[in-house]
Amino acid sequence: SQKIEQNSEALNIQEGKTATLTCNYTNYSPAYLQWYRQDPGRGPVFLLLIRENEKEKRKERLKVTFDTTLKQSLFHITASQPADSATYLCALVGTGNQFYFGTGTSLTVIP
Amino acid sequence: TAGITQAPTSQILAAGRSMTLRCTQDMRHNAMYWYRQDLGLGLRLIHYSNTAGTTGKGEVPDGYSVSRANTDDFPLTLASAVPSQTSVYFCASSDGGTPGETQYFGPGTRLLVL
């Protein structure tokens, strides 16, 4: 079965720095990869989607890369702010629209 | 618009009792999903429905049942709750027309089975 691994440790970074979160996967070839943000006590909120034939996607301060050879996606938040503190989930999406979520990485941006 | 609403917000349930978690969306989305989220395991799909009148099993369907009588509602029933069903349950929906499309999540129901 597919396995998805995100940064196992919580990530703490200084305000203004770039946060980089990792999503590695095995035993699967997703057609898409999505990133979601989840705040405590709330449901996940969609941030970005990247397709298997795309290398990079950007949205404002967010950047996602997708390397199907390495089976890895990197999620970057540039010029990080305390308001970016949350848990970030990656999700693999198959061609049949099956979703498989990672366990998430908790990010804390320190003022 | 409200998006997706779930009820109740939280519940304590005695083992062996039944319970229905409610989920309603006002976006006229075709597809709806139920996930459970547990520490260290992430979100796992319980059941899904691609359109009204159809349902399918996800990764962890045992002990749960769903129905989809109309587009807006997708209730999840625990027939006889067990402590291992203690979790946070999220309902989600998507338009259902495009592979890889965004899922919209509700606020969750926190369930404790004793």
mmCIF file of N, CA and C in Angstrom, chain B residues 4-51:
data_model
loop_
_atom_site.group_PDB
_atom_site.id
_atom_site.type_symbol
_atom_site.label_atom_id
_atom_site.label_comp_id
_atom_site.label_asym_id
_atom_site.label_seq_id
_atom_site.Cartn_x
_atom_site.Cartn_y
_atom_site.Cartn_z
ATOM 1 N N ILE B 4 -19.755 23.619 4.339
ATOM 2 C CA ILE B 4 -20.089 22.320 4.911
ATOM 3 C C ILE B 4 -20.324 22.481 6.400
ATOM 4 N N THR B 5 -21.433 21.970 6.866
ATOM 5 C CA THR B 5 -21.708 21.967 8.293
ATOM 6 C C THR B 5 -21.746 20.530 8.798
ATOM 7 N N GLN B 6 -21.275 20.347 10.022
ATOM 8 C CA GLN B 6 -21.282 19.038 10.658
ATOM 9 C C GLN B 6 -21.918 19.153 12.034
ATOM 10 N N ALA B 7 -22.600 18.107 12.425
ATOM 11 C CA ALA B 7 -23.207 18.079 13.750
ATOM 12 C C ALA B 7 -23.201 16.643 14.268
ATOM 13 N N PRO B 8 -22.976 16.466 15.593
ATOM 14 C CA PRO B 8 -22.671 17.523 16.545
ATOM 15 C C PRO B 8 -21.217 17.966 16.439
ATOM 16 N N THR B 9 -20.855 18.996 17.196
ATOM 17 C CA THR B 9 -19.471 19.448 17.249
ATOM 18 C C THR B 9 -18.626 18.435 17.995
ATOM 19 N N SER B 10 -19.173 17.903 19.063
ATOM 20 C CA SER B 10 -18.484 16.877 19.827
ATOM 21 C C SER B 10 -19.516 16.001 20.529
ATOM 22 N N GLN B 11 -19.080 14.812 20.901
ATOM 23 C CA GLN B 11 -19.991 13.857 21.516
ATOM 24 C C GLN B 11 -19.211 12.849 22.328
ATOM 25 N N ILE B 12 -19.755 12.508 23.486
ATOM 26 C CA ILE B 12 -19.259 11.382 24.257
ATOM 27 C C ILE B 12 -20.295 10.282 24.139
ATOM 28 N N LEU B 13 -19.861 9.095 23.750
ATOM 29 C CA LEU B 13 -20.780 8.005 23.452
ATOM 30 C C LEU B 13 -20.360 6.746 24.205
ATOM 31 N N ALA B 14 -21.319 6.072 24.783
ATOM 32 C CA ALA B 14 -21.018 4.805 25.456
ATOM 33 C C ALA B 14 -20.805 3.714 24.417
ATOM 34 N N ALA B 15 -19.840 2.867 24.663
ATOM 35 C CA ALA B 15 -19.587 1.743 23.761
ATOM 36 C C ALA B 15 -20.847 0.911 23.598
ATOM 37 N N GLY B 16 -21.081 0.477 22.370
ATOM 38 C CA GLY B 16 -22.259 -0.317 22.079
ATOM 39 C C GLY B 16 -23.442 0.496 21.586
ATOM 40 N N ARG B 17 -23.426 1.794 21.839
ATOM 41 C CA ARG B 17 -24.516 2.645 21.374
ATOM 42 C C ARG B 17 -24.320 3.013 19.914
ATOM 43 N N SER B 18 -25.388 3.405 19.276
ATOM 44 C CA SER B 18 -25.314 3.845 17.880
ATOM 45 C C SER B 18 -25.354 5.364 17.827
ATOM 46 N N MET B 19 -24.854 5.882 16.727
ATOM 47 C CA MET B 19 -24.827 7.338 16.564
ATOM 48 C C MET B 19 -24.721 7.681 15.084
ATOM 49 N N THR B 20 -25.352 8.783 14.712
ATOM 50 C CA THR B 20 -25.243 9.279 13.345
ATOM 51 C C THR B 20 -24.611 10.655 13.368
ATOM 52 N N LEU B 21 -23.529 10.794 12.626
ATOM 53 C CA LEU B 21 -22.880 12.080 12.442
ATOM 54 C C LEU B 21 -23.465 12.714 11.177
ATOM 55 N N ARG B 22 -23.869 13.966 11.318
ATOM 56 C CA ARG B 22 -24.540 14.612 10.195
ATOM 57 C C ARG B 22 -23.585 15.526 9.426
ATOM 58 N N CYS B 23 -23.802 15.588 8.133
ATOM 59 C CA CYS B 23 -22.991 16.431 7.257
ATOM 60 C C CYS B 23 -23.891 16.992 6.171
ATOM 61 N N THR B 24 -23.861 18.308 6.007
ATOM 62 C CA THR B 24 -24.667 18.973 4.985
ATOM 63 C C THR B 24 -23.802 19.991 4.266
ATOM 64 N N GLN B 25 -23.913 20.011 2.940
ATOM 65 C CA GLN B 25 -23.185 21.020 2.147
ATOM 66 C C GLN B 25 -24.176 21.797 1.289
ATOM 67 N N ASP B 26 -23.839 23.067 1.065
ATOM 68 C CA ASP B 26 -24.732 23.933 0.280
ATOM 69 C C ASP B 26 -24.073 24.389 -1.012
ATOM 70 N N MET B 27 -23.061 23.667 -1.452
ATOM 71 C CA MET B 27 -22.319 24.058 -2.651
ATOM 72 C C MET B 27 -22.765 23.265 -3.885
ATOM 73 N N ARG B 28 -23.741 22.386 -3.705
ATOM 74 C CA ARG B 28 -24.241 21.529 -4.793
ATOM 75 C C ARG B 28 -23.139 20.652 -5.386
ATOM 76 N N HIS B 29 -22.203 20.271 -4.516
ATOM 77 C CA HIS B 29 -21.139 19.384 -4.973
ATOM 78 C C HIS B 29 -21.665 17.970 -5.164
ATOM 79 N N ASN B 30 -21.143 17.299 -6.180
ATOM 80 C CA ASN B 30 -21.569 15.927 -6.436
ATOM 81 C C ASN B 30 -20.932 14.934 -5.475
ATOM 82 N N ALA B 31 -19.645 15.124 -5.178
ATOM 83 C CA ALA B 31 -18.910 14.139 -4.386
ATOM 84 C C ALA B 31 -18.815 14.564 -2.925
ATOM 85 N N MET B 32 -18.962 13.583 -2.038
ATOM 86 C CA MET B 32 -18.808 13.822 -0.603
ATOM 87 C C MET B 32 -18.010 12.688 0.015
ATOM 88 N N TYR B 33 -17.363 12.995 1.126
ATOM 89 C CA TYR B 33 -16.413 12.062 1.738
ATOM 90 C C TYR B 33 -16.508 12.131 3.267
ATOM 91 N N TRP B 34 -16.203 11.018 3.914
ATOM 92 C CA TRP B 34 -16.017 10.999 5.353
ATOM 93 C C TRP B 34 -14.607 10.504 5.662
ATOM 94 N N TYR B 35 -13.885 11.271 6.493
ATOM 95 C CA TYR B 35 -12.557 10.904 6.945
ATOM 96 C C TYR B 35 -12.554 10.832 8.474
ATOM 97 N N ARG B 36 -11.623 10.074 9.000
ATOM 98 C CA ARG B 36 -11.309 10.166 10.408
ATOM 99 C C ARG B 36 -9.842 10.591 10.522
ATOM 100 N N GLN B 37 -9.558 11.384 11.540
ATOM 101 C CA GLN B 37 -8.197 11.878 11.731
ATOM 102 C C GLN B 37 -7.728 11.489 13.118
ATOM 103 N N ASP B 38 -6.662 10.721 13.153
ATOM 104 C CA ASP B 38 -6.083 10.239 14.406
ATOM 105 C C ASP B 38 -4.627 10.649 14.465
ATOM 106 N N LEU B 39 -4.163 10.929 15.676
ATOM 107 C CA LEU B 39 -2.785 11.370 15.858
ATOM 108 C C LEU B 39 -1.828 10.322 15.317
ATOM 109 N N GLY B 40 -0.904 10.762 14.492
ATOM 110 C CA GLY B 40 0.099 9.862 13.948
ATOM 111 C C GLY B 40 -0.350 9.071 12.737
ATOM 112 N N LEU B 41 -1.634 9.116 12.417
ATOM 113 C CA LEU B 41 -2.154 8.349 11.279
ATOM 114 C C LEU B 41 -2.704 9.229 10.173
ATOM 115 N N GLY B 42 -2.910 10.476 10.456
ATOM 116 C CA GLY B 42 -3.406 11.379 9.431
ATOM 117 C C GLY B 42 -4.868 11.149 9.114
ATOM 118 N N LEU B 43 -5.306 11.730 8.032
ATOM 119 C CA LEU B 43 -6.693 11.590 7.571
ATOM 120 C C LEU B 43 -6.840 10.285 6.793
ATOM 121 N N ARG B 44 -7.815 9.494 7.176
ATOM 122 C CA ARG B 44 -8.079 8.247 6.462
ATOM 123 C C ARG B 44 -9.527 8.224 5.994
ATOM 124 N N LEU B 45 -9.720 7.847 4.741
ATOM 125 C CA LEU B 45 -11.045 7.854 4.132
ATOM 126 C C LEU B 45 -11.876 6.669 4.633
ATOM 127 N N ILE B 46 -13.096 6.964 5.094
ATOM 128 C CA ILE B 46 -13.992 5.925 5.602
ATOM 129 C C ILE B 46 -14.938 5.467 4.485
ATOM 130 N N HIS B 47 -15.714 6.404 3.974
ATOM 131 C CA HIS B 47 -16.637 6.149 2.872
ATOM 132 C C HIS B 47 -16.704 7.389 1.997
ATOM 133 N N TYR B 48 -17.144 7.204 0.779
ATOM 134 C CA TYR B 48 -17.310 8.325 -0.121
ATOM 135 C C TYR B 48 -18.559 8.119 -0.967
ATOM 136 N N SER B 49 -18.969 9.207 -1.632
ATOM 137 C CA SER B 49 -20.106 9.147 -2.547
ATOM 138 C C SER B 49 -19.793 10.052 -3.719
ATOM 139 N N ASN B 50 -19.753 9.515 -4.897
ATOM 140 C CA ASN B 50 -19.439 10.305 -6.086
ATOM 141 C C ASN B 50 -20.647 11.097 -6.590
ATOM 142 N N THR B 51 -21.837 10.631 -6.234
ATOM 143 C CA THR B 51 -23.050 11.341 -6.627
ATOM 144 C C THR B 51 -24.199 10.814 -5.790
#
